[in-house]
């Protein structure tokens, strides 16, 4: 039986990746989390790991000896990357390098999937959409720059040391339990609180014209496991829906599903210093390699995310 290691599994995606592997793959699962985090799952082995401690990564890998490594650990918020660029660089670049170096020291070669971001493409020109993997990278924020760097390091380690490292660029993924730092969760939380009478009937929003490529997190983790089985070393794969949608349209879906009338108010504090007008993935490489197709429509994801927030508190 193959053994999968998920580094950084206590986050939003890790939770869904564990569920997907348990239901669909005949793999044993070891996961890592930060010491202060909690993972409430059965049937998996749970370890503590901070990827800024290289010796601990080596000890863990030598002990666990995984066949497959999903590297999810990251400072994953664009907003926080403006406020704390140093931490974002440390975790997303130095932390990922620590993981790669520890894998390089092993006496065998596990398969590795480094999770990057569609944000790496940054300032995309109109003629470049949908964006293929070999598009020029023009990162527009600190988070994006660190993920672009992680991608380059993965490629370099694959070429220079013959390591079995693959990279993905995941576009926006959403679903129940995502932190309200991210736009869909933020809007759904506000809408649910308005329904409960906990706040005035006004949703506070940032830039509504930006177009982004949103997928259900369950479609995204399915792509990750398929790539682990079928992807090629040194390659980068876009993971997204292939269809950009304006944040305004997302908001309209939420307002249509809300049980009470809600007013929309643009809030200056929510406008980021830099924003990129359109990001949309070309997912043909992923589809050709794995046979993956998007399965869950956005309306369903938003409905379930709204339900999740209605159940909170
Ligand atoms: O920041 P925390 O305490 O929530 O922990 C996050 C964890 N993490 C770390 N793990 C090990 N060593 C570190 N130095 C370290 N710093 C942070 O990585 C969190 O539990 C996990 C990432 O989960 P989320 O922030 O919920 O990200 P999500 O949405 O699961 O995204 C997974 C991957 C990331 O690489 C994103 O950049 C990409 O997919 O989109």
Short mmCIF file of N, CA and C and ligand atoms in Angstrom, two decimals, residues 7-14 32-34 36-37 49-52 71-77 91-92 115-117 143 147 150 170-171 173 178 182 224, ligand 1:
data_model
loop_
_atom_site.label_atom_id
_atom_site.label_comp_id
_atom_site.label_asym_id
_atom_site.label_seq_id
_atom_site.Cartn_x
_atom_site.Cartn_y
_atom_site.Cartn_z
N UNK A 7 1.85 17.54 4.27
CA UNK A 7 2.50 18.53 5.13
C UNK A 7 1.63 19.78 5.15
N UNK A 8 1.24 20.22 6.35
CA UNK A 8 0.35 21.38 6.45
C UNK A 8 -1.11 20.98 6.28
N UNK A 9 -1.50 19.87 6.95
CA UNK A 9 -2.83 19.28 6.71
C UNK A 9 -3.94 19.88 7.56
N UNK A 10 -3.59 20.76 8.51
CA UNK A 10 -4.65 21.29 9.39
C UNK A 10 -5.42 22.43 8.75
N UNK A 11 -5.01 22.85 7.57
CA UNK A 11 -5.67 23.97 6.92
C UNK A 11 -6.91 23.55 6.14
N UNK A 12 -7.42 24.50 5.40
CA UNK A 12 -8.65 24.32 4.63
C UNK A 12 -8.54 23.15 3.64
N UNK A 13 -7.50 23.15 2.83
CA UNK A 13 -7.38 22.13 1.78
C UNK A 13 -7.04 20.77 2.37
N UNK A 14 -6.17 20.76 3.40
CA UNK A 14 -5.74 19.50 4.01
C UNK A 14 -6.93 18.67 4.47
N UNK A 32 0.92 16.24 8.82
CA UNK A 32 1.56 17.11 9.79
C UNK A 32 0.74 18.37 9.98
N UNK A 33 0.90 18.94 11.18
CA UNK A 33 0.23 20.18 11.53
C UNK A 33 1.18 21.00 12.40
N UNK A 34 0.90 22.26 12.57
CA UNK A 34 1.65 23.08 13.51
C UNK A 34 1.27 22.63 14.94
N UNK A 36 0.30 24.01 17.59
CA UNK A 36 -0.90 24.59 18.23
C UNK A 36 -2.20 24.22 17.50
N UNK A 37 -2.11 23.58 16.34
CA UNK A 37 -3.32 23.26 15.55
C UNK A 37 -3.92 21.92 15.99
N UNK A 49 4.77 19.43 12.96
CA UNK A 49 5.94 19.84 12.17
C UNK A 49 5.83 21.31 11.80
N UNK A 50 6.93 22.04 12.09
CA UNK A 50 7.08 23.41 11.59
C UNK A 50 8.14 23.34 10.50
N UNK A 51 7.79 23.72 9.28
CA UNK A 51 8.74 23.56 8.16
C UNK A 51 9.90 24.56 8.22
N UNK A 52 9.89 25.43 9.23
CA UNK A 52 11.05 26.31 9.43
C UNK A 52 12.11 25.62 10.31
N UNK A 71 2.72 18.89 -0.38
CA UNK A 71 3.23 20.00 0.45
C UNK A 71 2.24 21.17 0.40
N UNK A 72 1.39 21.24 1.43
CA UNK A 72 0.38 22.30 1.50
C UNK A 72 0.77 23.42 2.45
N UNK A 73 1.73 23.18 3.34
CA UNK A 73 2.03 24.17 4.39
C UNK A 73 2.43 25.50 3.78
N UNK A 74 1.79 26.56 4.22
CA UNK A 74 2.06 27.87 3.63
C UNK A 74 1.45 28.98 4.48
N UNK A 75 1.94 30.18 4.28
CA UNK A 75 1.20 31.37 4.65
C UNK A 75 0.36 31.64 3.40
N UNK A 76 -0.92 31.35 3.46
CA UNK A 76 -1.72 31.22 2.24
C UNK A 76 -2.58 32.44 1.91
N UNK A 77 -2.51 33.48 2.72
CA UNK A 77 -3.38 34.63 2.48
C UNK A 77 -2.65 35.77 1.77
N UNK A 91 8.06 31.25 5.30
CA UNK A 91 7.33 29.98 5.24
C UNK A 91 7.25 29.45 3.81
N UNK A 92 6.91 30.33 2.86
CA UNK A 92 6.61 29.84 1.51
C UNK A 92 7.86 29.58 0.67
N UNK A 115 2.33 22.82 -3.89
CA UNK A 115 1.10 23.54 -4.22
C UNK A 115 1.40 25.03 -4.38
N UNK A 116 1.30 25.50 -5.61
CA UNK A 116 1.47 26.92 -5.90
C UNK A 116 0.12 27.56 -6.18
N UNK A 117 0.15 28.68 -6.89
CA UNK A 117 -1.09 29.47 -7.01
C UNK A 117 -1.23 30.12 -8.37
N UNK A 143 2.55 37.33 -1.70
CA UNK A 143 2.21 35.89 -1.69
C UNK A 143 2.52 35.26 -3.05
N UNK A 147 5.17 32.15 -4.13
CA UNK A 147 4.74 30.90 -4.76
C UNK A 147 5.44 30.71 -6.11
N UNK A 150 8.75 29.34 -5.18
CA UNK A 150 8.63 27.92 -4.82
C UNK A 150 8.58 27.05 -6.07
N UNK A 170 -2.69 26.34 -8.30
CA UNK A 170 -4.12 26.22 -7.98
C UNK A 170 -4.73 27.61 -8.03
N UNK A 171 -5.82 27.72 -8.77
CA UNK A 171 -6.56 28.98 -8.82
C UNK A 171 -7.52 29.01 -7.63
N UNK A 173 -9.84 28.41 -4.80
CA UNK A 173 -10.71 27.28 -4.46
C UNK A 173 -11.47 27.60 -3.20
N UNK A 178 -13.80 27.24 4.82
CA UNK A 178 -12.68 28.13 4.46
C UNK A 178 -12.71 29.36 5.37
N UNK A 182 -10.87 34.84 2.96
CA UNK A 182 -11.03 34.66 1.53
C UNK A 182 -12.43 35.10 1.11
N UNK A 224 -5.35 16.94 -7.35
CA UNK A 224 -4.04 16.69 -6.72
C UNK A 224 -3.72 15.19 -6.65
O1 LIG B 1 -0.77 29.41 9.66
P1 LIG B 1 -1.45 28.28 10.39
O2 LIG B 1 -1.04 28.14 11.84
O3 LIG B 1 -2.94 28.24 10.16
O4 LIG B 1 -0.89 26.91 9.75
C1 LIG B 1 -0.89 26.73 8.36
C2 LIG B 1 0.27 25.83 7.98
N1 LIG B 1 1.55 26.50 8.18
C3 LIG B 1 2.66 25.82 8.48
N2 LIG B 1 2.91 24.51 8.60
C4 LIG B 1 4.14 24.14 8.92
N3 LIG B 1 5.15 24.99 9.12
C5 LIG B 1 4.96 26.33 9.04
N4 LIG B 1 5.98 27.17 9.28
C6 LIG B 1 3.67 26.80 8.69
N5 LIG B 1 3.11 28.03 8.54
C7 LIG B 1 1.81 27.83 8.23
O5 LIG B 1 -0.02 25.49 6.64
C8 LIG B 1 -2.05 25.93 7.83
O6 LIG B 1 -2.46 24.92 8.72
C9 LIG B 1 -1.44 25.28 6.57
C10 LIG B 1 -1.96 25.91 5.31
O7 LIG B 1 -3.35 25.88 5.36
P2 LIG B 1 -4.27 27.11 4.92
O8 LIG B 1 -3.61 28.38 5.33
O9 LIG B 1 -5.65 26.83 5.36
O10 LIG B 1 -4.15 27.02 3.35
P3 LIG B 1 -5.05 26.14 2.36
O11 LIG B 1 -6.18 26.96 1.90
O12 LIG B 1 -5.30 24.80 2.97
O13 LIG B 1 -4.06 26.01 1.14
C11 LIG B 1 -3.18 24.89 1.00
C12 LIG B 1 -2.17 25.25 -0.07
C13 LIG B 1 -1.29 26.43 0.35
O14 LIG B 1 0.03 26.14 -0.10
C14 LIG B 1 -1.89 27.59 -0.40
O15 LIG B 1 -0.96 28.62 -0.61
C15 LIG B 1 -2.33 26.90 -1.69
O16 LIG B 1 -2.81 25.63 -1.28
O17 LIG B 1 -3.34 27.61 -2.34
#
